[in-house]
Every structure is written in structure tokens, then in C-alpha cells.
Amino acid sequence: MAKTFYVTTPIYYVNDVPHIGHAYTTVAADVIARYRRLTGYDVFFLTGTDEHGQKVEKSAQQAGETPIQLADRVVERFQSLWRTLNISNDDFIRTTEERHKKVARELFKRAQDNGDIYLGKYEDWYCTPCETFWTEGQLENGMCPECGREVEKLQEASYFFRMSKYQDTLLQHAEQEPDFIQPRARRNEVTSFVKEGLRDLSVSRTSFKWGVPVPGDDDHVIYVWIDALTNYLSGIGFLDDPDKFEKYWPADVHLVGKDILRHHAVYWPTFLTAVGLPLFKKVFAHGWWTNEGKKMSKSLGNFIDIGELLDTYGIDQVRYFMMREVPFGLDADFSHQAMINRVNGDLANDLGNLFNRSLAMASKYFNGSVPTPGKEADRLRDQKMKSLQAVEQTLTDLAFNKALMAIWELVGSVNKYIDETAPFTLAKDESKRDELCSVMYNVLDTLRVITLFVFPFMPASAEKMWEALGMTGRIIDQDLTKDHAWGGLPEGATLTKIPPLFPRIEI
Ligand code: MSP
């Protein structure tokens, strides 16, 4: 049976329209999903929307809609963006779906039944935009430490999750499994927070209605974070499809932004332990994007409009930029200059030129079909194997930028190989015909492998490259662990000249 791989994104709040931050995590998850499929895994890739909670209720009121009308409208924006970005998710979970709500209720009930959820009273500072209660000590100048906005003192009857009970189990697990919380610096932040002592977590609200009612107590709705986190189970058929659930759980990786790491690295594992489910294998927190050096915020109105970005630079160009520009895990700055440099340098000059000039040469010398190589050995083998190993290792570590660097090393060595073997000179000498065939076969066959490497990052461009090389069959049916081997390009296949893959951006 194929090895399985389960990757998730956070589910996005529907009170906001999608921006670069949402696209970032989703593209990263898509790259992993595509890469794992290409290396023989049976992958499940889940994304979706978080549709309950006071924030959504308030936004709907302001827009003169019911919360579900708002959700139905905004979910479309997310789904359509994911189609545009070629996101290959296997399912899309909405927390307002019955298949989800029943899982949230069931898990709440299980925790209640074993005494890990009890009724109490809650009083603390609440930040509505962040849906988070803060203690006095956590406030910064009396404001929310997360978003800097005003907080209000709230007291309400509330159900509590005995999170404190699982503090030591969590710490032990985090110590035994160094990959459980990544990157390392953030793991240390989380563990020091836990060491300070966990409080029990308030897991229900009575001050509004828009949520999943607490089983047996309709005055309360389940806290939106507990509701939301259980999507990772409902989305793979917990309750409805035990086989599917068994197959994919525990998740291999939850990708999240740094602001929601605590919810995933503390609330989620302690809750899973309480309901008797195995823990996910890894949660990885990436950094935040700023816009030309400034934090994006509603008040500055400087959110990067992802639609506009895609229109200006192209889909694969934006996907490439997000994965290449900064190490996943660190904060990132978007600037138009950096974007243009990547497109003109890495994409147009390095990869695009190599591809187009190789095809042009082959078309000219061999009348548009793949030549038969001589006995020439596989000259680019060493670099290819080096890149193959590096890509596997770096993508296991979620170091997307390093994976791309390893692929570009291969691009560079093909360019160098062409310069050294000078097929344009060989072509002038009929007695060098065999050598020319071998050189060009090596180039084209390595381009086939580069196409496979590029596919997880830039799927549409890779499809074009695949077709231009005369390859039949779908890329997704290939297996990189075998198909990187020399000679996969059929002799005599028809090559097609195509317009530049990544046109230069002239300013
Ligand atoms: N609904 C919760 C997640 C529940 S998961 C069980 C939520 N939603 S969100 O829509 O507000 O945010 C989703 C993700 O977007 C978070 O991972 C957050 O880090 C990310 N980003 C929001 N702004 C961002 C940037 N400026 N840059 C990068 N990512 C950012 O939180």
C-alpha cells in the first residue's frame, strides 16, 4: 500500500477577503501535496473556511446579512482564488457543514464525558477581532497584545477544558519529538509558555449565538477555536468514514502562521489527548508578510491584493516568488522590485532561456524531434542526483527556498554544459553529428527532469514544458523517485517550440 501523507492549511475566517497571507500558506501546502504525490505518496490535502464566531456574526450584522449569507458569499472568493492559483486540495471543509458540526459536538461531548470539560465562570479581557481572552498581565498598555485594539472585560458562565491537566504530557511529547513544533525557535517560545503553567481553557460562549451549540446546553456555543481545530478530523471523515480517517490520521503536517501557533501547539494537542486521539506529527509556523516594509493592516488599508498581483505578474511567477524569496518560518517583505528581480533573473533568464534556447536548437538541428543519443554517458547525472536528494531533504524540512535553490543548481549546470559542449559549433561539423545528438539528448532529458522538479511549484508552466518536450501522459502520474533516471525522454518524440515561458517584465 502507498505511503500516506496528510497536509492541512488553517481554515480561513470568512469575515475577511483573501489576501497574500492566506495565499502563502495555501500555496506552500499545495507544493508539499504535489511533491508528495509525485514521490509516490497517497496524499490528502485539506483546506477550508472557519465560519462561526462573534467576528463573523458582527461582520454579517454590519453588512446587513445573516452570518450564513455572508459565509456563502465569501467562501466563493476563497474557492475561486484557489482554483485560479491551481491549488490541488482534495477537499474543502466549511465549519457550517453538518459533517463538521457533528464532529465538533461529538468531541466536545467525549471530553465532557470523561470529566475534562466542566462548567465554571469566566472573567477576563476579551478581544473580539482576535476572538481571544487575555489575562491582565498579557495586555500591552491595556490593549490586545495581538492586534493592539481595545479589549473589554467579560464575565460569563463558561465550560472549561482541563488543559492544565495535560501540561506535562505536552511538554514531554515536545521534548521527545523535536519535529513536533517547528521551526525550532518558535518551539522554544511555545515550551517556555507552557512551562509558565497552563490555565484551563474557556471553551464555550453565551454572549452570542453563531456557533455550534454545546451538547445538552443550548445557551452556550462551542468556542470558535475548538470548533475550528476539529476541522482537521471532520475533513477526513471522522465519524462518517472510519477507513479514510484511519488512513490519514495523524496528520503529517499542519501549516499555520506564527500568530496561531499557540492554538495549534497547545490547545490542539492537549484536546486531542483528552479525547484519546493520537497527535499530529508536526505543526510548522511560517512568518508574516509585510508590504514594502510596512505591516499590513486594515487601518493602513495596505493589504496586498492577491488578485491584482496575479494579474500583474502571472500565477506561477507569484507562486515561485512566495516560495523562493524568504525561508519559510521567517517574516517576509513583499516589494515589487524583489518580485521583478525574481521573474527577470531566475525565471526569464535562467530557466526560461535555457528551455527556449534548447528547444530552438533541437528543432533546428533535428527537425523538431528528439535525437537518438550515442554511447555518451549520462553527463549531468551527478548534479541531478545531488539536486534530487537536496529537494527531498529540504522539502521534508519545509525549506522551500532551499529546494528551489537546489533545482536551480541543476538549471545552472545544464546551462554550463551547453556552454562547454557548444552544440552550436558541433552542428556546423557533419563528423560531429553523433556527439551533437548525445549532447542535445542529455540537455533535453535533463529538462524533462527539471520539469518534474518544477511541477509542485509552478504546475501550469511545468505542464507547458512537458508538452513542448513531446512527453505524453500527465505529470501527476509520474514518479520522481523512478522517473528522474536518464533516458525517460522517448527518442523521436515531437518537440514543439513555444513562446517564452516567463516573459521579462520591462519597467
Ligand atoms: N480561522 C483561524 C484559523 C483556524 S485553523 C483551525 C484564522 N484565520 S485567519 O483567516 O485569520 O488567518 C489564517 C492564516 O492567515 C493564519 O495562518 C495567519 O497567520 C495567516 N496570515 C494572516 N495575515 C498574514 C500575513 N500578513 N502574512 C502571512 N500570513 C498571514 O486565524
XYZ file of C-alpha atoms and ligand atoms in Angstrom:
538
model
C 0.000 0.000 0.000
C 1.194 3.509 -0.819
C 2.564 5.621 1.993
C 0.073 8.283 3.013
C 0.589 11.972 3.637
C -1.931 14.363 5.170
C -1.282 18.112 4.941
C -3.548 20.947 6.078
C -3.820 24.731 5.954
C -5.604 26.774 8.601
C -9.245 27.270 7.777
C -9.733 30.928 6.954
C -12.198 33.293 8.580
C -14.925 34.395 6.209
C -15.154 37.900 7.626
C -12.080 38.852 5.642
C -11.451 38.529 1.931
C -8.430 36.501 0.844
C -5.059 38.255 0.776
C -1.411 37.319 0.309
C -1.149 35.764 3.800
C -3.891 33.241 3.039
C -2.431 32.511 -0.380
C 1.011 31.955 1.114
C 0.061 29.050 3.391
C -2.206 27.532 0.782
C 0.460 27.588 -1.932
C 3.009 26.105 0.478
C 0.600 23.276 1.309
C -0.051 22.768 -2.398
C 3.669 22.448 -3.131
C 4.021 19.789 -0.447
C 0.924 17.933 -1.619
C 2.061 17.916 -5.246
C 5.606 16.931 -4.353
C 4.453 14.042 -2.161
C 2.083 12.773 -4.871
C 4.966 12.949 -7.309
C 7.127 10.861 -4.998
C 4.620 8.061 -4.598
C 2.515 9.071 -1.629
C -1.231 8.795 -1.320
C -1.883 12.409 -0.310
C -4.783 14.143 1.356
C -4.668 17.923 1.240
C -7.319 19.788 3.205
C -8.205 23.461 3.346
C -11.445 25.269 4.146
C -13.159 28.087 5.977
C -13.837 28.972 9.595
C -17.350 30.354 9.553
C -18.566 30.602 13.141
C -17.863 33.045 15.949
C -18.601 36.539 17.064
C -16.406 38.170 14.446
C -18.386 36.628 11.612
C -21.668 37.403 13.366
C -20.670 41.067 13.749
C -19.438 41.430 10.182
C -22.702 39.972 8.918
C -24.719 42.427 11.005
C -22.704 45.309 9.619
C -23.257 44.071 6.083
C -26.999 43.629 6.697
C -26.792 39.888 6.083
C -27.258 36.722 8.091
C -23.990 35.043 9.049
C -24.594 32.183 6.644
C -25.321 34.593 3.795
C -22.013 36.272 4.493
C -20.232 32.924 4.676
C -21.801 31.690 1.436
C -20.696 34.843 -0.326
C -17.122 34.989 0.997
C -16.394 31.259 0.723
C -16.831 31.697 -3.020
C -13.971 34.206 -3.056
C -11.656 31.719 -1.372
C -12.683 28.829 -3.573
C -12.325 30.827 -6.732
C -8.884 32.097 -5.703
C -7.747 28.538 -5.046
C -8.929 27.490 -8.493
C -7.024 30.386 -10.059
C -3.879 29.520 -8.111
C -4.126 25.858 -9.194
C -4.483 24.616 -5.642
C -4.907 20.846 -5.668
C -6.798 20.373 -2.386
C -8.658 17.083 -2.044
C -11.490 18.568 -0.024
C -12.721 21.894 1.258
C -14.273 21.902 4.681
C -16.675 24.572 5.947
C -17.390 24.608 9.659
C -21.080 25.309 8.961
C -21.477 21.949 7.234
C -23.334 19.261 9.154
C -20.487 16.769 8.598
C -18.279 19.123 10.556
C -20.694 20.279 13.264
C -21.457 16.775 14.380
C -17.759 16.059 14.849
C -17.261 19.239 16.897
C -20.245 18.251 19.106
C -19.107 14.660 19.470
C -15.578 15.575 20.539
C -16.839 18.172 22.979
C -19.110 15.526 24.437
C -16.328 12.970 24.724
C -14.231 15.436 26.692
C -17.252 16.243 28.870
C -17.983 12.570 29.473
C -14.507 11.872 30.728
C -14.542 14.883 33.027
C -12.162 17.066 31.033
C -14.803 19.701 30.352
C -16.645 21.239 33.304
C -18.973 24.225 33.858
C -17.489 27.302 35.552
C -17.367 31.080 35.373
C -15.113 33.157 33.253
C -13.932 36.697 33.668
C -11.194 38.280 31.660
C -10.246 40.747 28.957
C -11.662 39.793 25.586
C -10.519 40.948 22.175
C -13.367 40.476 19.712
C -11.359 40.790 16.475
C -8.954 38.101 17.720
C -11.643 36.030 19.453
C -9.234 35.683 22.350
C -9.377 36.209 26.085
C -6.287 37.782 27.663
C -5.204 37.971 31.267
C -4.407 41.345 32.782
C -0.697 40.548 32.568
C -0.827 39.717 28.880
C -2.315 43.068 27.833
C 0.036 45.637 26.357
C -0.763 49.155 27.573
C -4.237 47.927 28.302
C -4.718 46.808 24.697
C -4.803 43.452 22.919
C -1.199 42.197 22.643
C -2.011 40.615 19.283
C -3.676 43.403 17.310
C -3.303 46.442 19.574
C -7.019 47.114 19.691
C -9.308 47.722 22.662
C -10.353 44.839 24.860
C -13.407 44.548 27.091
C -13.915 42.886 30.438
C -16.274 39.976 30.024
C -17.772 37.683 32.593
C -19.863 34.733 31.631
C -20.773 31.226 32.592
C -18.474 29.046 30.601
C -17.429 25.493 30.073
C -13.758 24.896 30.715
C -11.375 22.413 29.219
C -8.942 20.979 31.790
C -5.945 21.981 29.733
C -3.737 22.292 32.800
C -4.037 18.560 33.354
C -2.154 17.863 30.109
C 0.674 20.315 30.567
C 3.324 17.752 31.444
C 2.254 15.265 28.796
C 2.552 18.027 26.211
C 5.994 19.137 27.367
C 7.242 15.580 27.392
C 5.969 14.984 23.894
C 7.512 18.200 22.585
C 10.838 17.183 24.073
C 10.770 13.632 22.746
C 9.695 14.675 19.263
C 11.879 17.591 18.214
C 9.945 17.960 14.950
C 6.567 18.259 16.635
C 6.669 22.059 16.775
C 8.691 23.804 14.074
C 10.673 25.921 13.464
C 12.868 25.378 16.491
C 12.913 28.992 17.710
C 9.143 29.024 17.839
C 9.056 25.657 19.525
C 11.118 27.135 22.331
C 8.683 30.047 22.672
C 5.827 27.603 22.985
C 7.504 25.354 25.510
C 8.514 28.278 27.734
C 4.927 29.484 27.617
C 3.706 26.044 28.670
C 6.314 25.828 31.432
C 4.908 29.007 32.961
C 1.812 26.956 33.670
C -1.296 26.309 31.612
C -4.662 27.572 32.766
C -7.839 25.718 31.964
C -9.297 26.983 28.720
C -12.721 28.553 28.400
C -14.366 26.590 25.602
C -17.877 27.988 25.342
C -19.558 31.373 24.926
C -23.010 32.671 25.872
C -22.674 36.234 24.570
C -23.642 35.370 21.005
C -25.371 32.598 19.109
C -23.434 31.993 15.890
C -21.711 28.706 16.561
C -22.177 25.030 17.321
C -24.388 24.624 20.424
C -22.791 22.837 23.373
C -24.283 19.327 23.594
C -27.119 19.428 26.126
C -26.840 23.169 26.838
C -28.190 25.426 24.111
C -27.278 28.601 25.996
C -23.668 28.022 25.044
C -21.917 27.751 21.743
C -18.596 25.930 21.439
C -15.596 28.307 21.443
C -14.732 29.017 17.846
C -11.159 27.725 18.186
C -12.227 24.306 19.471
C -14.848 24.197 16.746
C -12.281 25.201 14.117
C -9.470 22.861 15.148
C -11.706 19.818 14.851
C -11.946 20.506 11.090
C -8.726 18.541 10.732
C -10.698 15.457 11.793
C -14.091 16.159 10.228
C -12.374 16.894 6.913
C -11.090 13.327 6.653
C -14.283 11.593 7.637
C -14.031 11.181 11.412
C -17.406 9.541 12.323
C -18.582 9.222 8.694
C -15.758 7.338 7.045
C -13.623 5.429 9.553
C -11.450 3.847 6.847
C -10.496 7.181 5.418
C -9.897 8.594 8.860
C -7.657 5.690 9.853
C -5.779 6.030 6.625
C -4.817 9.695 7.003
C -4.812 10.486 10.707
C -2.482 11.512 12.342
C -1.793 14.454 10.052
C 1.770 14.695 8.800
C 1.856 18.458 8.934
C -0.387 21.345 9.930
C 0.848 24.540 8.290
C -0.042 27.708 10.192
C 1.020 31.337 10.562
C 3.049 32.299 13.608
C 0.085 34.121 15.176
C -1.919 30.923 15.512
C 0.851 28.589 16.577
C -0.193 28.552 20.209
C -3.688 27.376 19.331
C -2.205 24.554 17.287
C 0.724 23.639 19.502
C -1.037 23.872 22.860
C -4.842 23.797 22.640
C -4.956 21.245 19.854
C -2.615 18.524 21.184
C -3.963 18.764 24.730
C -7.507 18.479 23.406
C -6.591 15.506 21.205
C -5.029 13.787 24.204
C -8.163 14.415 26.249
C -10.395 12.779 23.645
C -7.984 9.878 23.216
C -6.730 10.562 19.706
C -3.123 10.352 18.508
C -1.273 13.624 17.996
C -0.448 15.078 14.586
C 3.203 14.670 13.609
C 4.208 18.255 13.018
C 2.962 21.811 13.160
C 5.026 24.381 11.297
C 4.593 28.125 11.781
C 5.591 30.431 8.963
C 6.276 34.141 9.247
C 4.235 37.120 8.178
C 4.356 39.170 5.007
C 4.801 42.889 5.193
C 4.183 45.240 2.281
C 7.206 47.269 1.150
C 8.467 47.153 4.737
C 5.154 48.004 6.419
C 2.872 45.746 8.425
C -0.368 45.206 6.527
C -3.409 46.405 8.401
C -6.987 47.438 7.879
C -6.267 50.937 9.185
C -3.419 51.483 6.712
C -5.510 49.853 4.001
C -2.317 48.320 2.590
C -3.236 44.656 2.262
C -1.633 43.192 -0.825
C -4.461 42.353 -3.164
C -3.586 38.881 -4.347
C -5.839 39.139 -7.425
C -4.002 42.226 -8.585
C -0.655 40.556 -8.005
C -1.630 37.554 -10.114
C -2.886 39.815 -12.910
C 0.318 41.829 -12.930
C 2.929 39.077 -12.667
C 1.258 35.768 -13.510
C 0.185 32.847 -11.367
C 3.301 30.716 -11.412
C 5.501 33.774 -11.060
C 3.730 34.680 -7.798
C 3.808 31.080 -6.562
C 7.532 30.932 -7.289
C 8.243 34.259 -5.626
C 6.435 33.357 -2.411
C 8.321 30.074 -2.080
C 11.725 31.384 -3.157
C 12.074 34.812 -1.658
C 12.340 34.007 2.073
C 12.920 30.989 4.262
C 9.585 29.550 5.364
C 9.360 30.379 9.044
C 10.822 33.883 8.823
C 8.958 37.113 8.199
C 8.922 38.197 4.605
C 8.675 41.510 2.861
C 6.879 41.966 -0.420
C 8.276 44.538 -2.792
C 7.626 44.985 -6.481
C 11.341 45.334 -7.123
C 12.098 41.976 -5.481
C 9.286 40.366 -7.452
C 10.579 41.766 -10.750
C 14.144 40.661 -9.955
C 12.988 37.095 -9.384
C 10.913 36.981 -12.558
C 13.586 38.517 -14.772
C 16.506 36.703 -13.167
C 15.555 33.214 -12.023
C 12.581 32.662 -14.302
C 13.173 34.549 -17.549
C 16.995 34.398 -17.702
C 17.872 31.108 -16.052
C 15.046 28.648 -16.567
C 13.054 30.277 -19.373
C 16.044 30.984 -21.615
C 17.525 27.557 -21.096
C 14.271 25.920 -22.039
C 13.503 28.047 -25.066
C 17.009 28.022 -26.498
C 17.353 24.250 -26.069
C 14.088 23.679 -27.888
C 15.102 26.106 -30.608
C 18.414 24.295 -31.142
C 16.817 20.852 -31.167
C 14.154 21.997 -33.600
C 16.751 23.408 -35.903
C 19.227 20.507 -35.797
C 16.819 17.583 -35.694
C 13.761 18.876 -37.410
C 11.730 19.067 -34.218
C 12.191 15.568 -32.870
C 14.201 14.112 -30.002
C 17.549 12.770 -31.311
C 18.946 9.324 -30.564
C 21.869 9.613 -28.181
C 25.152 7.904 -28.888
C 27.010 5.887 -26.319
C 27.724 9.087 -24.435
C 27.318 8.606 -20.706
C 24.727 10.480 -18.724
C 26.871 13.582 -18.193
C 24.569 15.555 -15.912
C 23.907 12.648 -13.618
C 25.896 13.808 -10.589
C 24.237 17.185 -10.334
C 20.839 15.614 -10.962
C 21.286 13.146 -8.108
C 22.560 15.903 -5.869
C 19.514 18.046 -6.586
C 17.180 15.089 -6.138
C 18.481 14.367 -2.658
C 18.575 18.008 -1.686
C 14.983 18.571 -2.801
C 13.760 15.581 -0.785
C 15.604 16.697 2.327
C 14.709 20.367 2.113
C 11.055 19.736 1.357
C 10.865 17.336 4.291
C 12.149 20.257 6.363
C 9.766 22.665 4.598
C 12.713 24.732 3.388
C 11.036 25.646 0.100
C 13.602 28.268 -0.834
C 16.445 25.777 -0.455
C 14.611 23.209 -2.569
C 14.336 25.799 -5.322
C 17.995 26.682 -4.957
C 18.873 23.003 -5.418
C 16.715 22.845 -8.563
C 18.326 25.992 -9.910
C 21.739 24.459 -9.404
C 20.689 21.833 -11.893
C 19.400 24.532 -14.234
C 22.780 26.213 -13.894
C 24.703 23.054 -14.654
C 22.697 22.432 -17.837
C 23.460 25.985 -18.941
C 27.116 25.370 -18.197
C 27.058 22.020 -20.021
C 25.698 23.747 -23.126
C 28.403 26.392 -22.961
C 31.112 23.759 -22.572
C 29.909 21.338 -25.222
C 28.892 24.134 -27.627
C 26.236 22.301 -29.664
C 26.033 25.322 -31.997
C 29.644 24.617 -33.012
C 29.155 20.850 -33.223
C 26.206 21.452 -35.544
C 28.481 23.021 -38.108
C 30.590 19.895 -38.447
C 28.893 16.851 -40.017
C 31.516 14.497 -38.499
C 30.400 15.591 -35.017
C 26.792 14.581 -35.619
C 26.799 11.747 -33.041
C 28.264 13.968 -30.413
C 25.655 16.610 -31.159
C 22.875 14.034 -30.782
C 24.211 12.930 -27.419
C 24.694 16.438 -26.084
C 21.237 17.557 -27.108
C 19.637 14.384 -25.803
C 21.316 14.961 -22.449
C 20.067 18.530 -22.349
C 16.504 17.652 -23.283
C 16.276 14.664 -20.972
C 17.554 16.757 -18.074
C 14.954 19.392 -18.937
C 12.356 16.661 -18.561
C 13.603 16.004 -15.033
C 13.722 19.737 -14.281
C 10.107 19.904 -15.422
C 9.177 17.283 -12.819
C 11.053 19.219 -10.142
C 9.364 22.458 -11.083
C 5.873 20.978 -11.209
C 4.998 21.240 -7.474
C 5.951 24.926 -7.500
C 4.712 26.038 -10.925
C 2.261 23.412 -12.154
C 0.895 25.266 -15.191
C 4.336 26.137 -16.541
C 5.532 22.585 -15.960
C 2.584 21.269 -17.977
C 3.588 23.529 -20.856
C 7.203 22.368 -20.644
C 6.109 18.726 -20.547
C 4.052 19.103 -23.679
C 6.725 21.047 -25.508
C 9.178 18.220 -24.817
C 6.784 15.843 -26.540
C 6.038 13.932 -23.351
C 2.695 12.194 -23.252
C 0.755 11.253 -20.139
C 0.144 13.505 -17.181
C 2.905 14.782 -14.931
C 0.913 13.844 -11.884
C 1.107 10.181 -12.903
C 4.910 10.262 -12.908
C 7.015 9.093 -10.007
C 10.034 11.265 -9.419
C 11.739 8.567 -7.382
C 11.978 6.466 -10.570
C 11.440 8.862 -13.436
C 14.457 11.014 -12.731
C 16.524 8.226 -14.300
C 18.323 9.057 -17.526
C 16.585 8.128 -20.746
C 12.950 8.824 -19.894
C 12.552 11.071 -22.905
C 11.466 8.893 -25.855
C 13.700 9.123 -28.906
C 11.836 10.564 -31.838
C 9.254 12.373 -29.684
C 7.957 15.558 -31.276
C 9.300 18.793 -29.835
C 7.267 21.969 -30.059
C 8.668 25.464 -29.965
C 6.695 27.615 -27.537
C 6.648 31.333 -26.730
C 8.918 32.401 -23.834
C 7.718 30.663 -20.670
C 8.366 33.639 -18.431
C 8.387 36.892 -20.369
C 10.681 39.546 -18.943
C 8.994 42.383 -17.136
C 10.103 45.675 -18.645
C 9.607 48.634 -16.371
N -9.643 30.837 11.445
C -8.359 30.901 12.043
C -7.588 29.620 11.803
C -8.244 28.385 12.327
S -7.342 26.959 11.931
C -8.042 25.735 12.810
C -7.592 32.071 11.456
N -7.989 32.520 10.276
S -7.380 33.795 9.508
O -8.096 33.857 8.279
O -7.414 34.943 10.332
O -5.869 33.553 9.269
C -5.417 32.460 8.579
C -3.950 32.456 8.332
O -3.518 33.607 7.596
C -3.100 32.413 9.592
O -2.221 31.319 9.489
C -2.332 33.705 9.551
O -1.046 33.546 10.067
C -2.273 33.982 8.083
N -1.977 35.375 7.829
C -2.759 36.461 8.041
N -2.051 37.565 7.704
C -0.808 37.222 7.273
C 0.295 37.887 6.720
N 0.353 39.203 6.613
N 1.331 37.132 6.288
C 1.322 35.767 6.327
N 0.301 35.100 6.837
C -0.707 35.817 7.448
O -6.639 32.523 12.072
